[in-house]
XYZ file of C-alpha atoms in Angstrom:
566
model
C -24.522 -34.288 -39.188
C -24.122 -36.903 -35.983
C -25.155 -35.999 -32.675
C -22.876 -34.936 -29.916
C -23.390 -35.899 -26.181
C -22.156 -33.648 -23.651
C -22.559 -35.409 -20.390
C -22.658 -33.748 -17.334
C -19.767 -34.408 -14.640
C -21.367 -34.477 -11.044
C -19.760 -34.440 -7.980
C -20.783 -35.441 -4.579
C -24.508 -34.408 -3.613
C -26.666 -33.207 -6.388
C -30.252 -34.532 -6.512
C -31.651 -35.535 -10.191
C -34.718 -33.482 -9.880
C -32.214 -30.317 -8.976
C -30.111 -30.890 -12.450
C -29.955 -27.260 -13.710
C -29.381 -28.421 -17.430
C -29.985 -31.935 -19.586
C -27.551 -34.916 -17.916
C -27.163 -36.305 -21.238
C -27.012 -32.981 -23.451
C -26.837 -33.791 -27.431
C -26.435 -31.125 -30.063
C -25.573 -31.247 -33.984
C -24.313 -28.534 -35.665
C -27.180 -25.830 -36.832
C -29.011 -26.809 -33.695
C -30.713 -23.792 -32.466
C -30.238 -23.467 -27.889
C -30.839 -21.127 -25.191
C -28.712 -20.021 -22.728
C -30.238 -21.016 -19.180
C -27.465 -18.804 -17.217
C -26.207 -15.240 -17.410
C -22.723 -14.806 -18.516
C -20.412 -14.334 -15.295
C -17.698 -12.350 -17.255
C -17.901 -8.506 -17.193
C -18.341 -8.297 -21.179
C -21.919 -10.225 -20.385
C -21.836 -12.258 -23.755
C -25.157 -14.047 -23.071
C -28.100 -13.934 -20.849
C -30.404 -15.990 -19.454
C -32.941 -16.762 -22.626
C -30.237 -15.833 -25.346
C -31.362 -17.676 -28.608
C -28.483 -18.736 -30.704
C -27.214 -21.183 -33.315
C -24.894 -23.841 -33.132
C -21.237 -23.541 -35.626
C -19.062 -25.493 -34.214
C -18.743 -28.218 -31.151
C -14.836 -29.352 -29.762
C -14.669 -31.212 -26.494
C -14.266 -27.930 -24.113
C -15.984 -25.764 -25.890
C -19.422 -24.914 -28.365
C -19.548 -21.966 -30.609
C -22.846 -20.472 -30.536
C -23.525 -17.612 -33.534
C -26.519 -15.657 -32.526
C -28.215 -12.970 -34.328
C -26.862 -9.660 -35.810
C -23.387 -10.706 -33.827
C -20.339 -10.286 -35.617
C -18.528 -13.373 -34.123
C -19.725 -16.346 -32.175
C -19.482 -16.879 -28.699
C -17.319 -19.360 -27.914
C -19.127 -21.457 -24.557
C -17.265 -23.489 -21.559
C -18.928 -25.525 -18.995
C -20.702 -23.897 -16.462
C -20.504 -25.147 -12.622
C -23.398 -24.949 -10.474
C -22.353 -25.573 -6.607
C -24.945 -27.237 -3.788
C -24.387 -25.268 -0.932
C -25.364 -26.633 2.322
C -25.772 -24.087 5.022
C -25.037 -24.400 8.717
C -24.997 -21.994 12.091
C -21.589 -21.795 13.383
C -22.431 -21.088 17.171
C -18.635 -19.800 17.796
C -17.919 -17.444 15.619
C -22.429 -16.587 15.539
C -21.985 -16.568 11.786
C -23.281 -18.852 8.763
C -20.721 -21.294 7.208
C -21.044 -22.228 3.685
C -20.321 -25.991 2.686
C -20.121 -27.282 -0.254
C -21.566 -31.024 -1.020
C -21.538 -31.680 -4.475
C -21.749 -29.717 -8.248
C -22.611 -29.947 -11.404
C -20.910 -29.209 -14.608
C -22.385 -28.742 -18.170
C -22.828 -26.394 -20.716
C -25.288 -23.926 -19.832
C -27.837 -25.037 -23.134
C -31.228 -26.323 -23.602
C -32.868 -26.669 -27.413
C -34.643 -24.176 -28.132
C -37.193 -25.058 -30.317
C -40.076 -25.301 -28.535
C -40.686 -24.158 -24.661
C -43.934 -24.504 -22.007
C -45.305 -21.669 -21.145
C -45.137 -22.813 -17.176
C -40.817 -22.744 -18.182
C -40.854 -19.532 -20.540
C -41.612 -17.545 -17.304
C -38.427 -15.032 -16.758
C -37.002 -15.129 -20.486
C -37.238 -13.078 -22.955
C -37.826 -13.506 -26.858
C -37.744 -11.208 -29.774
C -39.721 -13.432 -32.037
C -42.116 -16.770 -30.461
C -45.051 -18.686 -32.196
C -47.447 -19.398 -29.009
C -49.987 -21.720 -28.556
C -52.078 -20.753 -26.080
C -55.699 -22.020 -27.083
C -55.573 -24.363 -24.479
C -54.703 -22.531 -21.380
C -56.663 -22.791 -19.022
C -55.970 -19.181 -16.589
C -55.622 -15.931 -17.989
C -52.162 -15.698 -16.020
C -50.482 -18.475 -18.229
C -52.065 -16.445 -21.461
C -50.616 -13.016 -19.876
C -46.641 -14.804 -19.619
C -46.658 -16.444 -22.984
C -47.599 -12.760 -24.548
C -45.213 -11.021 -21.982
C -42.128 -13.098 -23.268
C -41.533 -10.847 -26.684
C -40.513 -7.568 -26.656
C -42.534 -6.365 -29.060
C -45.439 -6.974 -31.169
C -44.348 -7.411 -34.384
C -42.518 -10.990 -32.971
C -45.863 -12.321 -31.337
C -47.077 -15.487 -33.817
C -50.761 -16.994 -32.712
C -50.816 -20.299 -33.527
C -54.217 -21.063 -31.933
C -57.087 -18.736 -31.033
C -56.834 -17.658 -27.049
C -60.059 -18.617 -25.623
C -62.754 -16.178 -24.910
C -63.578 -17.295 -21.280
C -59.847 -15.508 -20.504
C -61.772 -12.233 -19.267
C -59.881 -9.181 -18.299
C -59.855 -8.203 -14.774
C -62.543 -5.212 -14.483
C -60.127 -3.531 -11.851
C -57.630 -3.571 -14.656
C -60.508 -2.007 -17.390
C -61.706 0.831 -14.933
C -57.359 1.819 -14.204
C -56.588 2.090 -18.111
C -60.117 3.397 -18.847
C -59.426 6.184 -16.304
C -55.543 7.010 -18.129
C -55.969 9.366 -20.542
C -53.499 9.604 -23.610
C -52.211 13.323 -22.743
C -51.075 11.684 -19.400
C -49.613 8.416 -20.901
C -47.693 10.426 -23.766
C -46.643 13.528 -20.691
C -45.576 10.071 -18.573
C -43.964 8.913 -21.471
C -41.689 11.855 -22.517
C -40.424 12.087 -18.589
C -39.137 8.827 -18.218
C -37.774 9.038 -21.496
C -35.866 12.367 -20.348
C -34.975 11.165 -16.935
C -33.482 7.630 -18.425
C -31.546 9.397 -20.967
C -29.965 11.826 -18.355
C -29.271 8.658 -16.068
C -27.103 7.310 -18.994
C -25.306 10.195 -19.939
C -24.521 10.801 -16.163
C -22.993 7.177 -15.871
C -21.266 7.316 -18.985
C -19.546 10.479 -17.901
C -18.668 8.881 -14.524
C -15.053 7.508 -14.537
C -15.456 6.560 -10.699
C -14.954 2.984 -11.778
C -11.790 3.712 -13.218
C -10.266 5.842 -10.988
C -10.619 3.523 -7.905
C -9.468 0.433 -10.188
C -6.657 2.523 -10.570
C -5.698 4.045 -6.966
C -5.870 -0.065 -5.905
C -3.162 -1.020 -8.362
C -1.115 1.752 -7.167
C -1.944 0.440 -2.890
C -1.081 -3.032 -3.963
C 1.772 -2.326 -5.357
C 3.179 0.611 -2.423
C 2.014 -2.123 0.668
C 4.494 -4.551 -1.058
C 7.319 -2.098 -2.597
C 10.178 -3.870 -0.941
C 9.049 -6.917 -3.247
C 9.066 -5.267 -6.575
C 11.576 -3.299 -8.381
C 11.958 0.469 -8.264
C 10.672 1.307 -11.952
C 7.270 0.109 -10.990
C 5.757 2.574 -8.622
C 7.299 5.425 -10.820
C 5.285 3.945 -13.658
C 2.155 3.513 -11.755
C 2.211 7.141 -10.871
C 2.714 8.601 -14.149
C -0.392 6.463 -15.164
C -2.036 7.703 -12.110
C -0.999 11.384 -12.985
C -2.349 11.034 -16.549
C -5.715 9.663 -15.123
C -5.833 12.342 -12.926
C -5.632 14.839 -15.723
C -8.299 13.889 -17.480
C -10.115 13.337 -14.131
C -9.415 17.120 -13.816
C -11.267 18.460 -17.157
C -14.480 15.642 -16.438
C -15.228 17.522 -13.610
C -15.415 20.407 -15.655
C -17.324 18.504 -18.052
C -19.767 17.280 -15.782
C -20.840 20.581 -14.515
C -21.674 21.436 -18.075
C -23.571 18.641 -19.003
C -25.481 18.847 -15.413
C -26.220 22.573 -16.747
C -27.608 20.885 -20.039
C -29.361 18.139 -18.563
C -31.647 20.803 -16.585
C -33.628 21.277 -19.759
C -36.720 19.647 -20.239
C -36.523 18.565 -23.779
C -34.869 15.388 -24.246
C -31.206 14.755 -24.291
C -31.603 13.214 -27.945
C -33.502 16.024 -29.347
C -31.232 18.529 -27.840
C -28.865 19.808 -30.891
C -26.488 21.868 -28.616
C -26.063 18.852 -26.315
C -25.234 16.722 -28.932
C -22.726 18.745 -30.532
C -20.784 19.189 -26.712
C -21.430 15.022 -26.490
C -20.087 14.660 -29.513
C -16.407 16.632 -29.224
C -16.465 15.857 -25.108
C -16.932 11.956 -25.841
C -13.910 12.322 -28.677
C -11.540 14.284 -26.141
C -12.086 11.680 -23.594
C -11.824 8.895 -25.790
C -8.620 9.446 -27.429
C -6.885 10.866 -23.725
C -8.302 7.049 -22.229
C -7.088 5.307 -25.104
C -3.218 7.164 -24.310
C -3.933 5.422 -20.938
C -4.593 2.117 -22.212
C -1.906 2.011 -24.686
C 0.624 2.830 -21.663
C -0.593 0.047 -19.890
C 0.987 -2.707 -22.351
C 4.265 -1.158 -21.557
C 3.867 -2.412 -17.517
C 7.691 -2.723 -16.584
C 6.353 -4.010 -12.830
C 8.723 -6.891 -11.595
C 8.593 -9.075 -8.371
C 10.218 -12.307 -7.280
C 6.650 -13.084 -5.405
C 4.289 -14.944 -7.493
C 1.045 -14.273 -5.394
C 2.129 -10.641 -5.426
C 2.554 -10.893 -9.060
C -0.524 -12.607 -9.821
C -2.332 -9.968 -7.850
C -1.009 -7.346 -9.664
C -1.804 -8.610 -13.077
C -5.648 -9.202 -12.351
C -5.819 -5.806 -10.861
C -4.138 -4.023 -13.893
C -6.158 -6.444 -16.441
C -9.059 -4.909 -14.764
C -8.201 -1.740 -15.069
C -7.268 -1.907 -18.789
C -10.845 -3.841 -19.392
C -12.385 -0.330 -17.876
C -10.718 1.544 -19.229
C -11.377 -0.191 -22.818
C -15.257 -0.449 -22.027
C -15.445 3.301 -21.299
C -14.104 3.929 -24.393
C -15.882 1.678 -26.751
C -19.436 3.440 -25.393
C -18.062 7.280 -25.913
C -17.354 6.144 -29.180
C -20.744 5.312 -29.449
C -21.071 9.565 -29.223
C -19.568 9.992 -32.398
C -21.980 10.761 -34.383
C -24.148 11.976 -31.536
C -26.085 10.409 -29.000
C -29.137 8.021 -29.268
C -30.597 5.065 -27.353
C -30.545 2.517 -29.781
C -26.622 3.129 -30.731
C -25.655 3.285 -27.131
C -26.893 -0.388 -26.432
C -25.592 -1.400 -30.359
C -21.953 -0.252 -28.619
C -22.708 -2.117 -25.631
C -24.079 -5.034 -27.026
C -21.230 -5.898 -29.385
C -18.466 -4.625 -27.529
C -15.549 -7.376 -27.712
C -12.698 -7.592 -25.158
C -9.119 -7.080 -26.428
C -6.332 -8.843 -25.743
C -3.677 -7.926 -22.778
C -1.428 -10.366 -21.439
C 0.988 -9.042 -18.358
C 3.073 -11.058 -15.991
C 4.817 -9.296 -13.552
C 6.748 -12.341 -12.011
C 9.932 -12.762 -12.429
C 10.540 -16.258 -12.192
C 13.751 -17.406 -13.102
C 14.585 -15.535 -16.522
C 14.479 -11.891 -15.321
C 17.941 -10.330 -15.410
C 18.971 -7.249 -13.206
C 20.467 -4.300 -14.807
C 21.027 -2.288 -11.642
C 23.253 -3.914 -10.082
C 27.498 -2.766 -9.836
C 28.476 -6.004 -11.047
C 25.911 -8.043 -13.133
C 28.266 -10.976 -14.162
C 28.301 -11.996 -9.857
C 24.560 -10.847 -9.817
C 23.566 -13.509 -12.195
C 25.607 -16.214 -10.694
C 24.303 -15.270 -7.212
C 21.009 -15.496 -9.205
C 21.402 -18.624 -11.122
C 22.466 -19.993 -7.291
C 19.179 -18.507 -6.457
C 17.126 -20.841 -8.987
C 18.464 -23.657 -8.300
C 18.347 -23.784 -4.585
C 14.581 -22.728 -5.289
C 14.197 -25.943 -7.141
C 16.184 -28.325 -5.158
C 14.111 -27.364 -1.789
C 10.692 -26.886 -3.648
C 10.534 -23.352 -2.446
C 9.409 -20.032 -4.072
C 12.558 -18.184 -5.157
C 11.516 -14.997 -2.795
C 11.909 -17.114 0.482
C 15.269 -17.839 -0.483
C 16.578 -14.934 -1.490
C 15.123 -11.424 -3.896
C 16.054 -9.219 -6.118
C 17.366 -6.678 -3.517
C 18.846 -8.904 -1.238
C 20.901 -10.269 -4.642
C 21.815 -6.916 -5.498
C 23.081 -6.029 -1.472
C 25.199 -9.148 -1.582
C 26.761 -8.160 -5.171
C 27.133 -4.273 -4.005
C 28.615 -5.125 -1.032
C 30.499 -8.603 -1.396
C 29.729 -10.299 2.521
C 32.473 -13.031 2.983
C 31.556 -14.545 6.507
C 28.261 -15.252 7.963
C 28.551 -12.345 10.370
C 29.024 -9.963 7.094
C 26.177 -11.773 5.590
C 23.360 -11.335 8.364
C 23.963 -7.406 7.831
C 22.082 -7.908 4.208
C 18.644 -7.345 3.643
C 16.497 -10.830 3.403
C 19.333 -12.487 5.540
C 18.298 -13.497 9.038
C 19.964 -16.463 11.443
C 18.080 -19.631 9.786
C 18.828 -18.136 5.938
C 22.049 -17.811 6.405
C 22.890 -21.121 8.542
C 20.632 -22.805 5.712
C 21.998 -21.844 3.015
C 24.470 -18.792 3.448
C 28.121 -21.028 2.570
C 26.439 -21.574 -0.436
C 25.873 -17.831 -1.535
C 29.291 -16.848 0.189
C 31.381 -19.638 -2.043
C 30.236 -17.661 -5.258
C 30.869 -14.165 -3.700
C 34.461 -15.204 -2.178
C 35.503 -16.198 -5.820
C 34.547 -13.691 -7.316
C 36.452 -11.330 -5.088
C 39.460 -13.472 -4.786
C 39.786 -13.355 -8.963
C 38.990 -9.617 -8.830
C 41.406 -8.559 -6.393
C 37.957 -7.003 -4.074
C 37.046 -6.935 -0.129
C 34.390 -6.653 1.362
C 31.995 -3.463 1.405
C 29.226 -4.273 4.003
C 31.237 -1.612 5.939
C 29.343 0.659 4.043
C 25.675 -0.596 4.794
C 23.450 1.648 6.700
C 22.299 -0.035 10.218
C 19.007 -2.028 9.538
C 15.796 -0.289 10.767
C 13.336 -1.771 12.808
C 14.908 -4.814 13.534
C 15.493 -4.682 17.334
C 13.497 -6.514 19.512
C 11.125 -4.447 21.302
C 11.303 -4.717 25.337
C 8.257 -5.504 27.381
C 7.998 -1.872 28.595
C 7.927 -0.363 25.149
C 5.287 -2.678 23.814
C 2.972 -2.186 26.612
C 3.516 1.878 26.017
C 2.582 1.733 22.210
C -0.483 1.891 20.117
C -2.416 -1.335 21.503
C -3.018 -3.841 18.640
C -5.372 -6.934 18.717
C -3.021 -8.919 20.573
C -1.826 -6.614 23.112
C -5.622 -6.228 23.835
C -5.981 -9.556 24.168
C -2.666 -10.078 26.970
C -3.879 -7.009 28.810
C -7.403 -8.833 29.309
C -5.307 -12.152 30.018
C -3.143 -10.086 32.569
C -6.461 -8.812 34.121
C -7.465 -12.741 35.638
C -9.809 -13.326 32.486
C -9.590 -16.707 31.217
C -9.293 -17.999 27.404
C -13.176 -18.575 27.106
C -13.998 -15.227 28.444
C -11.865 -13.477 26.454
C -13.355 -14.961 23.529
C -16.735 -14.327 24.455
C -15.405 -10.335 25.119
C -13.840 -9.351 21.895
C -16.400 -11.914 20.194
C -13.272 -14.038 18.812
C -12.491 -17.940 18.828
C -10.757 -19.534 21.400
C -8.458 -20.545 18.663
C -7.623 -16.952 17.921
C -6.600 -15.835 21.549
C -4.339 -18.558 21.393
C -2.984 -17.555 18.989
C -2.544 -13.977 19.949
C -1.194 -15.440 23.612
C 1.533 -17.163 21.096
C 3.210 -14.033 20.691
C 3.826 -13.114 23.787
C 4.895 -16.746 24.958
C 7.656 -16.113 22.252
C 8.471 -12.836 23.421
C 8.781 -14.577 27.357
C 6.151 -12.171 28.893
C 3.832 -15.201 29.588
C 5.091 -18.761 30.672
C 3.840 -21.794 28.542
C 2.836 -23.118 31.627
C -0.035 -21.282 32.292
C -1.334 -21.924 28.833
C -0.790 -25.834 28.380
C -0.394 -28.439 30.950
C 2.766 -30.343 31.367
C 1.405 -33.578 30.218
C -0.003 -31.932 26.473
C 3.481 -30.008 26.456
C 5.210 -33.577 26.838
C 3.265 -34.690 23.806
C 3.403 -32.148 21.276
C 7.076 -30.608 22.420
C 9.030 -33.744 20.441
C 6.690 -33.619 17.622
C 7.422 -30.343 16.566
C 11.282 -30.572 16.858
C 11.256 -33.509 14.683
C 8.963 -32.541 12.394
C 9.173 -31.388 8.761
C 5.876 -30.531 8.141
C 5.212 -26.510 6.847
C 1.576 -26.657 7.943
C 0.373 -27.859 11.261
C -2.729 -29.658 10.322
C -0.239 -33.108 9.584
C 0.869 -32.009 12.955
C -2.501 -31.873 14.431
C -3.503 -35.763 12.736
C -0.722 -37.155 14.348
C -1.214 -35.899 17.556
C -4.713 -36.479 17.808
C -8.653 -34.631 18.820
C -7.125 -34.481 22.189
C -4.391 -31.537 21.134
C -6.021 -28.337 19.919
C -4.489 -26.308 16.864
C -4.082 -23.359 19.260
C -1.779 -25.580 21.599
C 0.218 -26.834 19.240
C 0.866 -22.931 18.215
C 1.843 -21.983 22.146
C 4.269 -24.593 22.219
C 5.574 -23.477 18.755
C 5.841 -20.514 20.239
C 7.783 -21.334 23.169
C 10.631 -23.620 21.349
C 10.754 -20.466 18.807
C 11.643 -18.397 22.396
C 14.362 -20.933 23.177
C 16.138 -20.530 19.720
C 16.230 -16.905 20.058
C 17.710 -16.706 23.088
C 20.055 -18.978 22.302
């Protein structure tokens, strides 16, 4: 069988004597390697020290078989980052830069190993050749790496100038086997009734839950109305069962009170055993719900959010249930951590975006709905824009309900402000206008209820409500303070005052004037207005070190003030 090389991709600064794994790394199949980095996934596949076999080598990916595992693990590269460190004296905090990386498979051979690099890993079987060490600490790691006897091989003879330390002979000489067997059978007890506890703990699970259910209420108005109702009959279910553990766990606290051992306890083990089935099979109801997600939203970072949150939640949930079936035929050590060991993820795919294929089934009339939302797409891809800046599901259903045929008509619909609708509002009204003209139908935006929360507060009211961040910051401004001091008060950037001064430039209660000097307003003023840059920083190269990123916001802020006063 040839060799493979696997060489290592580095990036920017990574010294050669830092390498965390082989540069050049060659394997053949039936090569046996160790894992040199803990598995970063939640399932924990490997570990640091994990002795395996290799089955099968692509270009991405090696499949590693390791002992008394049902299927191999199937290995990507690995990334190690060099950090460089540095004291940011204006915000008094540490900033993390990265110069360079290193990417590799996390392997090494592993057929032979210094003692000097054995130190932290752990073996179930090792042939050691210690005759020629030459301090009893290197003799005391090699025979510390196996985890039990019965896998220690001597190859050579340890020396007998290796003498035990006599402080160490007079402690164990002084521990007497009553106490070491009494020692013994209470750490035994008090682990067990640590594991039970935890296993019986669905805090994980609950909270996992209660943050898809926040995600999804902060940003309601973005996805449709089926999804929180779902989300809360999952929630009520969880809370059911949530309801009987509680009952559960005083019961087993009752139990665990005893002194004999949780595994030699027969009335235990039967509750474990019908408690761990009931709690299985209501969890697996949960996670069987979960594939029927009917969440949609025209926001893909809202979407994406939502699916890792609810992947997590099913993984829980799925984990949780693979150890209480570990219960089943009552509980032990060893058959815990068998469950645990070989626990395998399953599958769950979600996608709560909508993207361009969803179709509306609310909506009065869902042959104009899909024109308005065919319209929809393909002004999204013509402008390179996200299809819930231009217009989303419920401000496509509004405009089909309630058929808007001028722009006046138009900004009364949700989603439609000034720039939307000058931008691209004839478009949207063309299809709505012949639609109505071929089905005899006027308009209905009669019937919408006045918008809420849309009038612009006056300076009065602002200063009489709840102070925010930014109000704090104008009443310091107000009070002779300059920028610097301000910062230095509420222990902020400059950059961020600016930014909360912004507002209020916009809203006219402070003039630009007092922020930037004529001159910089000169220069960044005709910038801006011919600019078609969405981010500033383009904004910032072009007009130089000598304009600040929170000046170029104030003056934003003050040609924003012009165009709504207009």
């Amino acid at each position: 069988m040839p060799l493979i090389t696997s060489q290592a991709v580095i990036e920017g600064e990574f010294y050669e004597r830092s390498y965390p794994a082989e540069e050049n790394l060659q394997l053949k199949i039936g090569a046996q390697v160790m894992f040199i980095k803990n598995d970063k996934e939640k399932v924990k596949r490997f570990y640091n020290g994990k002795i395996g076999t290799v089955t099968k080598i692509d270009k991405e990916t090696i499949s590693i078989q390791c002992i008394n595992e049902p299927l191999p693990i199937e290995l990507q590269q690995e990334t190690w980052k060099n950090i460089r460190y540095n004291f940011n004296k204006q915000t008094n905090q540490i900033d993390e830069e990265e110069i360079g990386s290193f990417t590799q498979f996390p392997l090494r051979l592993a057929w032979a190993i210094t003692i000097h690099k054995s130190q932290g890993l752990t073996f179930d079987k090792a042939v050691i050749d210690a005759g020629a060490a030459f301090a009893p600490g290197q003799v005391y790691v090699a025979l510390s790496r196996c985890t039990n006897l019965e896998g220690i091989v001597l190859l050579s003879k340890i020396n007998n100038r290796h003498q035990a330390n006599e402080r160490i002979i007079d402690f164990l000489s002084s521990i007497t086997n009553k106490n070491l067997n009494d020692n013994l059978l209470s750490s035994k007890r008090v682990y067990q009734q640590k594991l039970l506890a935890e296993l019986f703990s669905f805090n994980d699970i609950i909270k996992s839950s209660e943050t898809v259910i926040k995600t999804v209420s902060e940003h309601e108005a973005s996805f449709n109305k089926e999804a929180m109702n779902w989300l809360q009959s999952i929630k009520e279910n969880i809370d059911s069962i949530k309801e009987t553990l509680e009952k559960f766990q005083h019961q087993l606290h009752q139990f665990l009170k005893q002194q004999n051992i949780p595994e030699e306890n027969e009335s235990l083990q039967k509750r474990l055993q019908a408690a761990s089935k009931y709690f299985a099979d209501n969890l697996q109801l949960v996670a069987n719900n979960l594939y029927q997600s009917n969440a949609i939203t025209d926001s893909k970072q809202y979407a994406n959010e939502y699916n890792e949150l609810l992947k997590d939640l099913f993984n829980l949930i799925n984990q949780k249930i693979n150890l209480l079936y570990s219960l089943k035929d009552g509980f032990s050590i060893n058959n815990y951590y068998h469950f645990k060991r070989n626990y395998q993820a399953k599958p769950f795919n979600v996608n709560a975006y909508a993207g361009v294929t969803h179709k509306q089934i609310d909506s009065p009339r869902p042959e104009l709905y899909k024109e308005l939302r065919l319209l929809r797409d393909e002004i999204s891809k013509q402008n390179n824009m996200p299809i819930y800046l231009i217009a989303g599901s419920a401000t496509l259903d509004e405009m089909a309900r309630f058929l808007p045929q001028t722009n006046e008509e138009l900004l009364l619909i949700t989603g439609f402000g000034k720039a939307k609708t000058e931008r691209f509002g004839k478009q949207f009204l063309d299809v709505i206008n012949e639609y109505a003209l071929n089905n005899n139908l006027s308009s209905l935006t009669h019937e919408i209820k006045p918008k809420h929360g849309r009038r612009e507060k006056k300076k009065d009211e602002i200063q009489t409500s709840k102070p925010d961040t930014k109000f704090l910051t104008y009443e310091l401004y107000k009070s002779g303070k300059t920028l610097k001091e301000i910062a230095a008060e509420r222990n902020l950037t400059t950059q961020t005052i600016e930014g909360h001064l912004a507002h209020f430039v916009e809203k006219r209660m402070i003039d630009i004037n007092e922020l930037v000097s004529r001159e910089k307003f000169i220069l960044i003023e005709p910038v801006l207005r011919s600019s078609e840059f969405t981010t500033l920083t383009p904004i910032k190269e072009q007009l130089g070190n000598d304009i600040s990123y929170g000046e170029i916001k104030l003056v934003m802020a003050a040609i924003a003030s012009e165009k709504n006063n207009e």
